[in-house]
mmCIF file of C-alpha atoms (C1' of nucleotides) in Angstrom:
data_model
loop_
_atom_site.group_PDB
_atom_site.id
_atom_site.type_symbol
_atom_site.label_atom_id
_atom_site.label_comp_id
_atom_site.label_asym_id
_atom_site.label_seq_id
_atom_site.Cartn_x
_atom_site.Cartn_y
_atom_site.Cartn_z
ATOM 1 C CA MET A 14 0.000 0.000 0.000
ATOM 2 C CA ARG A 15 1.526 3.264 -1.128
ATOM 3 C CA LYS A 16 1.691 6.310 1.073
ATOM 4 C CA ILE A 17 2.066 9.914 0.053
ATOM 5 C CA LYS A 18 4.521 12.153 1.895
ATOM 6 C CA HIS A 19 3.258 15.362 3.434
ATOM 7 C CA PRO A 20 5.207 18.126 5.155
ATOM 8 C CA THR A 21 5.025 18.388 8.934
ATOM 9 C CA ILE A 22 3.589 21.503 10.572
ATOM 10 C CA GLU A 23 7.100 22.768 11.279
ATOM 11 C CA GLN A 24 7.953 22.506 7.628
ATOM 12 C CA LEU A 25 5.021 24.632 6.492
ATOM 13 C CA GLU A 26 6.255 27.748 4.701
ATOM 14 C CA LEU A 27 4.049 30.808 4.467
ATOM 15 C CA THR A 28 5.111 31.616 0.917
ATOM 16 C CA ASP A 29 4.339 28.063 -0.206
ATOM 17 C CA ILE A 30 0.867 28.394 1.258
ATOM 18 C CA MET A 31 0.295 31.778 -0.330
ATOM 19 C CA TYR A 32 1.568 30.505 -3.639
ATOM 20 C CA ALA A 33 -0.701 27.479 -3.545
ATOM 21 C CA LEU A 34 -3.698 29.669 -2.747
ATOM 22 C CA ALA A 35 -2.925 32.194 -5.473
ATOM 23 C CA ASP A 36 -4.293 29.970 -8.216
ATOM 24 C CA PRO A 37 -8.053 30.038 -8.907
ATOM 25 C CA THR A 38 -8.270 26.312 -9.578
ATOM 26 C CA ARG A 39 -6.491 25.437 -6.370
ATOM 27 C CA LEU A 40 -8.512 27.954 -4.402
ATOM 28 C CA GLU A 41 -11.620 26.239 -5.707
ATOM 29 C CA ILE A 42 -10.341 22.824 -4.692
ATOM 30 C CA VAL A 43 -9.570 24.128 -1.212
ATOM 31 C CA ALA A 44 -13.001 25.726 -0.917
ATOM 32 C CA LEU A 45 -14.728 22.522 -2.022
ATOM 33 C CA LEU A 46 -12.802 20.468 0.512
ATOM 34 C CA ALA A 47 -13.610 22.975 3.250
ATOM 35 C CA ASN A 48 -17.295 23.150 2.452
ATOM 36 C CA SER A 49 -17.910 19.469 1.844
ATOM 37 C CA GLY A 50 -17.163 18.528 5.427
ATOM 38 C CA ARG A 51 -15.841 15.138 4.345
ATOM 39 C CA LYS A 52 -12.978 13.674 2.410
ATOM 40 C CA LEU A 53 -13.328 13.895 -1.338
ATOM 41 C CA THR A 54 -11.730 11.850 -4.060
ATOM 42 C CA CYS A 55 -9.994 13.662 -6.898
ATOM 43 C CA GLY A 56 -12.774 12.462 -9.163
ATOM 44 C CA GLU A 57 -15.426 14.080 -7.015
ATOM 45 C CA ILE A 58 -13.753 17.419 -7.461
ATOM 46 C CA ASN A 59 -14.764 17.881 -11.042
ATOM 47 C CA LEU A 60 -13.579 21.175 -12.482
ATOM 48 C CA ASN A 61 -13.694 20.004 -16.096
ATOM 49 C CA ARG A 62 -9.982 19.645 -16.488
ATOM 50 C CA PRO A 63 -7.897 16.663 -17.492
ATOM 51 C CA LYS A 64 -6.724 14.308 -14.774
ATOM 52 C CA SER A 65 -3.085 15.257 -15.221
ATOM 53 C CA SER A 66 -3.819 18.941 -14.612
ATOM 54 C CA MET A 67 -5.810 18.210 -11.499
ATOM 55 C CA SER A 68 -3.101 15.903 -10.258
ATOM 56 C CA HIS A 69 -0.586 18.708 -10.734
ATOM 57 C CA HIS A 70 -2.661 21.092 -8.617
ATOM 58 C CA PHE A 71 -3.186 18.503 -5.904
ATOM 59 C CA LYS A 72 0.538 17.948 -5.780
ATOM 60 C CA ILE A 73 1.138 21.639 -5.124
ATOM 61 C CA LEU A 74 -1.593 21.774 -2.479
ATOM 62 C CA ARG A 75 -0.055 18.749 -0.802
ATOM 63 C CA SER A 76 3.493 20.068 -0.885
ATOM 64 C CA ALA A 77 2.287 23.359 0.594
ATOM 65 C CA GLY A 78 0.763 21.346 3.418
ATOM 66 C CA LEU A 79 -2.795 22.386 2.671
ATOM 67 C CA VAL A 80 -4.174 19.043 1.597
ATOM 68 C CA GLU A 81 -3.725 15.563 2.969
ATOM 69 C CA THR A 82 -4.258 12.620 0.673
ATOM 70 C CA LEU A 83 -4.845 9.133 1.983
ATOM 71 C CA ILE A 84 -4.949 6.239 -0.415
ATOM 72 C CA GLU A 85 -7.877 3.911 0.049
ATOM 73 C CA GLY A 86 -7.987 1.223 -2.555
ATOM 74 C CA THR A 87 -7.812 2.828 -5.939
ATOM 75 C CA GLU A 88 -9.126 6.118 -4.640
ATOM 76 C CA HIS A 89 -7.251 9.023 -3.119
ATOM 77 C CA MET A 90 -9.166 10.631 -0.290
ATOM 78 C CA ASN A 91 -8.374 14.321 0.078
ATOM 79 C CA SER A 92 -8.977 16.522 3.058
ATOM 80 C CA LEU A 93 -7.973 20.010 4.111
ATOM 81 C CA ARG A 94 -5.330 20.198 6.835
ATOM 82 C CA PHE A 95 -7.271 23.059 8.331
ATOM 83 C CA ASN A 96 -6.390 22.685 12.002
ATOM 84 C CA GLU A 97 -2.715 22.147 11.383
ATOM 85 C CA VAL A 98 -2.375 25.123 9.079
ATOM 86 C CA GLU A 99 -4.382 27.286 11.469
ATOM 87 C CA GLN A 100 -2.137 26.238 14.305
ATOM 88 C CA LYS A 101 0.963 27.366 12.460
ATOM 89 C CA TYR A 102 -0.464 30.467 10.810
ATOM 90 C CA PRO A 103 -3.644 31.406 12.681
ATOM 91 C CA GLY A 104 -6.349 33.029 10.632
ATOM 92 C CA VAL A 105 -4.730 32.754 7.245
ATOM 93 C CA LEU A 106 -6.609 29.784 5.838
ATOM 94 C CA ASN A 107 -9.761 30.658 7.739
ATOM 95 C CA SER A 108 -9.953 34.211 6.415
ATOM 96 C CA VAL A 109 -9.142 33.119 2.886
ATOM 97 C CA LEU A 110 -11.935 30.551 3.031
ATOM 98 C CA LYS A 111 -14.346 33.222 4.232
ATOM 99 C CA ALA A 112 -13.187 35.444 1.395
ATOM 100 C CA THR A 113 -13.881 32.748 -1.198
ATOM 101 C CA LYS A 114 -17.522 32.772 -0.208
ATOM 102 C CA LYS A 115 -17.777 36.291 -1.592
ATOM 103 C CA LEU A 116 -16.690 35.170 -5.035
ATOM 104 C CA MET B 138 1.544 66.641 -10.913
ATOM 105 C CA ARG B 139 1.131 63.004 -11.827
ATOM 106 C CA LYS B 140 -1.219 60.670 -10.050
ATOM 107 C CA ILE B 141 -1.088 56.908 -9.915
ATOM 108 C CA LYS B 142 -4.291 54.916 -10.383
ATOM 109 C CA HIS B 143 -5.307 52.437 -7.749
ATOM 110 C CA PRO B 144 -8.199 49.973 -7.754
ATOM 111 C CA THR B 145 -11.235 50.746 -5.624
ATOM 112 C CA ILE B 146 -12.251 48.423 -2.807
ATOM 113 C CA GLU B 147 -14.945 46.913 -5.005
ATOM 114 C CA GLN B 148 -12.371 46.071 -7.629
ATOM 115 C CA LEU B 149 -10.139 44.153 -5.227
ATOM 116 C CA GLU B 150 -9.801 40.527 -6.317
ATOM 117 C CA LEU B 151 -8.841 37.873 -3.805
ATOM 118 C CA THR B 152 -6.616 36.000 -6.267
ATOM 119 C CA ASP B 153 -4.743 39.201 -7.128
ATOM 120 C CA ILE B 154 -4.090 39.762 -3.445
ATOM 121 C CA MET B 155 -2.960 36.200 -2.889
ATOM 122 C CA TYR B 156 -0.754 36.354 -5.943
ATOM 123 C CA ALA B 157 0.854 39.585 -4.815
ATOM 124 C CA LEU B 158 1.530 38.136 -1.372
ATOM 125 C CA ALA B 159 2.978 34.887 -2.727
ATOM 126 C CA ASP B 160 6.321 36.486 -3.542
ATOM 127 C CA PRO B 161 8.940 36.769 -0.773
ATOM 128 C CA THR B 162 10.154 40.183 -1.904
ATOM 129 C CA ARG B 163 6.661 41.615 -1.990
ATOM 130 C CA LEU B 164 5.787 40.023 1.319
ATOM 131 C CA GLU B 165 8.797 41.758 2.773
ATOM 132 C CA ILE B 166 7.769 45.110 1.327
ATOM 133 C CA VAL B 167 4.295 44.681 2.789
ATOM 134 C CA ALA B 168 5.697 43.737 6.177
ATOM 135 C CA LEU B 169 8.024 46.747 6.203
ATOM 136 C CA LEU B 170 5.178 49.089 5.343
ATOM 137 C CA ALA B 171 3.007 47.559 8.045
ATOM 138 C CA ASN B 172 5.660 47.721 10.734
ATOM 139 C CA SER B 173 7.021 51.155 9.950
ATOM 140 C CA GLY B 174 3.808 52.903 10.893
ATOM 141 C CA ARG B 175 4.457 55.650 8.371
ATOM 142 C CA LYS B 176 4.683 56.119 4.652
ATOM 143 C CA LEU B 177 7.925 54.954 3.111
ATOM 144 C CA THR B 178 9.589 55.957 -0.119
ATOM 145 C CA CYS B 179 10.713 53.234 -2.488
ATOM 146 C CA GLY B 180 14.281 54.180 -1.658
ATOM 147 C CA GLU B 181 13.729 53.605 2.036
ATOM 148 C CA ILE B 182 12.691 50.048 1.326
ATOM 149 C CA ASN B 183 16.130 48.783 0.506
ATOM 150 C CA LEU B 184 16.197 45.100 -0.308
ATOM 151 C CA ASN B 185 19.414 45.272 -2.300
ATOM 152 C CA ARG B 186 17.762 44.980 -5.650
ATOM 153 C CA PRO B 187 17.864 47.256 -8.662
ATOM 154 C CA LYS B 188 15.301 50.023 -8.902
ATOM 155 C CA SER B 189 13.588 48.462 -11.879
ATOM 156 C CA SER B 190 12.983 45.225 -9.998
ATOM 157 C CA MET B 191 11.570 47.034 -7.013
ATOM 158 C CA SER B 192 9.389 49.145 -9.248
ATOM 159 C CA HIS B 193 8.018 45.981 -10.811
ATOM 160 C CA HIS B 194 7.037 44.589 -7.409
ATOM 161 C CA PHE B 195 5.480 47.862 -6.315
ATOM 162 C CA LYS B 196 3.415 47.879 -9.462
ATOM 163 C CA ILE B 197 1.999 44.453 -8.652
ATOM 164 C CA LEU B 198 1.300 45.430 -5.059
ATOM 165 C CA ARG B 199 -0.478 48.547 -6.265
ATOM 166 C CA SER B 200 -2.550 46.754 -8.873
ATOM 167 C CA ALA B 201 -3.587 44.190 -6.281
ATOM 168 C CA GLY B 202 -4.797 47.066 -4.130
ATOM 169 C CA LEU B 203 -2.384 46.394 -1.298
ATOM 170 C CA VAL B 204 -0.252 49.506 -1.583
ATOM 171 C CA GLU B 205 -1.131 53.120 -2.178
ATOM 172 C CA THR B 206 1.470 55.388 -3.682
ATOM 173 C CA LEU B 207 1.233 59.159 -3.470
ATOM 174 C CA ILE B 208 3.666 61.291 -5.365
ATOM 175 C CA GLU B 209 5.256 64.070 -3.378
ATOM 176 C CA GLY B 210 7.832 65.934 -5.321
ATOM 177 C CA THR B 211 10.277 63.459 -6.729
ATOM 178 C CA GLU B 212 9.444 60.875 -4.103
ATOM 179 C CA HIS B 213 6.759 58.221 -4.095
ATOM 180 C CA MET B 214 5.259 57.731 -0.672
ATOM 181 C CA ASN B 215 3.983 54.212 -0.148
ATOM 182 C CA SER B 216 1.547 52.984 2.436
ATOM 183 C CA LEU B 217 -0.363 49.787 3.060
ATOM 184 C CA ARG B 218 -4.089 49.946 2.301
ATOM 185 C CA PHE B 219 -4.677 47.903 5.414
ATOM 186 C CA ASN B 220 -8.117 49.106 6.427
ATOM 187 C CA GLU B 221 -9.551 48.920 2.953
ATOM 188 C CA VAL B 222 -8.267 45.418 2.301
ATOM 189 C CA GLU B 223 -9.451 44.290 5.721
ATOM 190 C CA GLN B 224 -12.859 45.720 5.030
ATOM 191 C CA LYS B 225 -13.213 43.712 1.843
ATOM 192 C CA TYR B 226 -11.518 40.523 3.014
ATOM 193 C CA PRO B 227 -11.458 40.582 6.812
ATOM 194 C CA GLY B 228 -8.509 38.886 8.423
ATOM 195 C CA VAL B 229 -6.572 38.002 5.323
ATOM 196 C CA LEU B 230 -3.954 40.737 5.392
ATOM 197 C CA ASN B 231 -3.922 40.859 9.155
ATOM 198 C CA SER B 232 -3.229 37.151 9.587
ATOM 199 C CA VAL B 233 -0.611 37.143 6.862
ATOM 200 C CA LEU B 234 1.182 40.031 8.558
ATOM 201 C CA LYS B 235 1.126 38.148 11.848
ATOM 202 C CA ALA B 236 2.505 35.120 10.042
ATOM 203 C CA THR B 237 5.409 37.103 8.594
ATOM 204 C CA LYS B 238 6.595 37.896 12.094
ATOM 205 C CA LYS B 239 7.374 34.197 12.529
ATOM 206 C CA LEU B 240 9.749 34.218 9.583
ATOM 207 C "C1'" DT C 138 18.395 76.317 -18.224
ATOM 208 C "C1'" DC C 139 21.220 72.790 -16.517
ATOM 209 C "C1'" DT C 140 21.733 69.241 -13.184
ATOM 210 C "C1'" DA C 141 20.601 65.885 -9.702
ATOM 211 C "C1'" DT C 142 17.183 62.805 -7.694
ATOM 212 C "C1'" DA C 143 13.394 59.335 -7.505
ATOM 213 C "C1'" DG C 144 10.973 56.089 -9.886
ATOM 214 C "C1'" DT C 145 8.935 54.238 -14.086
ATOM 215 C "C1'" DT C 146 8.989 52.046 -18.531
ATOM 216 C "C1'" DC C 147 11.137 49.398 -22.161
ATOM 217 C "C1'" DG C 148 13.216 45.406 -23.904
ATOM 218 C "C1'" DA C 149 15.637 41.269 -23.755
ATOM 219 C "C1'" DT C 150 16.846 37.233 -21.070
ATOM 220 C "C1'" DT C 151 16.075 33.703 -18.066
ATOM 221 C "C1'" DA C 152 13.326 31.113 -14.957
ATOM 222 C "C1'" DT C 153 9.175 29.042 -13.477
ATOM 223 C "C1'" DA C 154 4.245 27.466 -14.101
ATOM 224 C "C1'" DT C 155 0.355 25.633 -16.515
ATOM 225 C "C1'" DT C 156 -1.585 22.507 -19.609
ATOM 226 C "C1'" DG C 157 -2.873 18.105 -21.365
ATOM 227 C "C1'" DG C 158 -1.954 13.686 -23.944
ATOM 228 C "C1'" DA C 159 0.104 9.231 -23.361
ATOM 229 C "C1'" DA C 160 2.200 5.804 -20.712
ATOM 230 C "C1'" DC C 161 2.571 3.927 -16.179
ATOM 231 C "C1'" DA C 162 1.391 2.099 -11.340
ATOM 232 C "C1'" DT C 163 -1.664 0.336 -7.920
ATOM 233 C "C1'" DT C 164 -5.673 -1.804 -6.392
ATOM 234 C "C1'" DG C 165 -10.078 -4.424 -6.692
ATOM 235 C "C1'" DA C 166 -13.041 -7.377 -9.086
ATOM 236 C "C1'" DT C 167 -14.119 -11.182 -12.252
ATOM 237 C "C1'" DA D 228 -4.337 -13.780 -15.127
ATOM 238 C "C1'" DT D 229 -6.983 -10.191 -17.099
ATOM 239 C "C1'" DC D 230 -9.447 -6.062 -16.971
ATOM 240 C "C1'" DA D 231 -11.380 -1.695 -15.393
ATOM 241 C "C1'" DA D 232 -10.927 2.303 -12.357
ATOM 242 C "C1'" DT D 233 -8.266 5.971 -10.086
ATOM 243 C "C1'" DG D 234 -4.518 8.834 -10.072
ATOM 244 C "C1'" DT D 235 0.347 9.790 -10.924
ATOM 245 C "C1'" DT D 236 4.345 10.614 -13.746
ATOM 246 C "C1'" DC D 237 6.573 11.901 -17.947
ATOM 247 C "C1'" DC D 238 7.177 14.949 -21.565
ATOM 248 C "C1'" DA D 239 6.840 18.696 -24.609
ATOM 249 C "C1'" DA D 240 4.487 22.938 -25.658
ATOM 250 C "C1'" DT D 241 2.894 27.219 -24.231
ATOM 251 C "C1'" DA D 242 2.215 30.928 -21.115
ATOM 252 C "C1'" DT D 243 3.412 33.810 -17.435
ATOM 253 C "C1'" DA D 244 6.700 35.965 -14.263
ATOM 254 C "C1'" DA D 245 11.183 37.731 -12.431
ATOM 255 C "C1'" DT D 246 15.296 40.117 -13.334
ATOM 256 C "C1'" DC D 247 17.944 44.070 -14.422
ATOM 257 C "C1'" DG D 248 20.456 47.469 -17.486
ATOM 258 C "C1'" DA D 249 19.440 51.472 -20.128
ATOM 259 C "C1'" DA D 250 16.587 55.053 -21.554
ATOM 260 C "C1'" DC D 251 12.995 57.972 -20.061
ATOM 261 C "C1'" DT D 252 9.793 61.198 -17.128
ATOM 262 C "C1'" DA D 253 8.756 64.408 -13.625
ATOM 263 C "C1'" DT D 254 10.113 67.395 -10.129
ATOM 264 C "C1'" DA D 255 13.142 70.357 -7.263
ATOM 265 C "C1'" DG D 256 16.958 73.281 -6.741
ATOM 266 C "C1'" DA D 257 20.888 76.215 -8.139
#
DNA sequence: TCTATAGTTCGATTATATTGGAACATTGAT
DNA sequence: ATCAATGTTCCAATATAATCGAACTATAGA
């Protein structure tokens, strides 16, 4: 069973987080994960883009520490690392999520 | 006397703001403006980079609505549009500024 | 008017990101 | 074993951004 590596809280870099959130597609993914209240597979997050593009964006969200991906069978279950990110940089993710609701 | 155009609060776009804040140099400029408590000229913000590079970053910060630049004589006085940005997207700029103090 | 100062704009170069098709890997089911 | 499903990785093309020297603009002062 494969496992995907994620950064620890200590390794979270503010600029990586900002960079990851600066892209509209990724911001949408983050908002969907936040609002769904449950883990979502990549397939459930359908933004009408090819798989390889979505995979690219997930990779960036993961490496920024924003998204955690657990492999269950053939599916990859994605969730927002909300509490961890908030712990390191309080208010950043929360306020950005609130801001996305105005869009 | 020349005047520089800035976006209105209504025109502020979240992704523009995030994009502007995703660059280390710009984040540093923003932090300096926030911590100084007064308007700073471009020259006072010395990050050991050529003028043209700094001007480029200021332009992006201005177009994102984060920085206001008033021309006084030959100098350009820069200030953070903190209250306006906070009004539109509460907590975003504030939490990012707090986060920069950990860097 | 000539000169110095503060920034901007231009233009070319280099670096980095996005995109998406095709091949690949892993797992589950038949 | 074979096959289908879910994503990832690879690769090449395109697009966008950063960098910085040089030329330019606007203003102030002598």
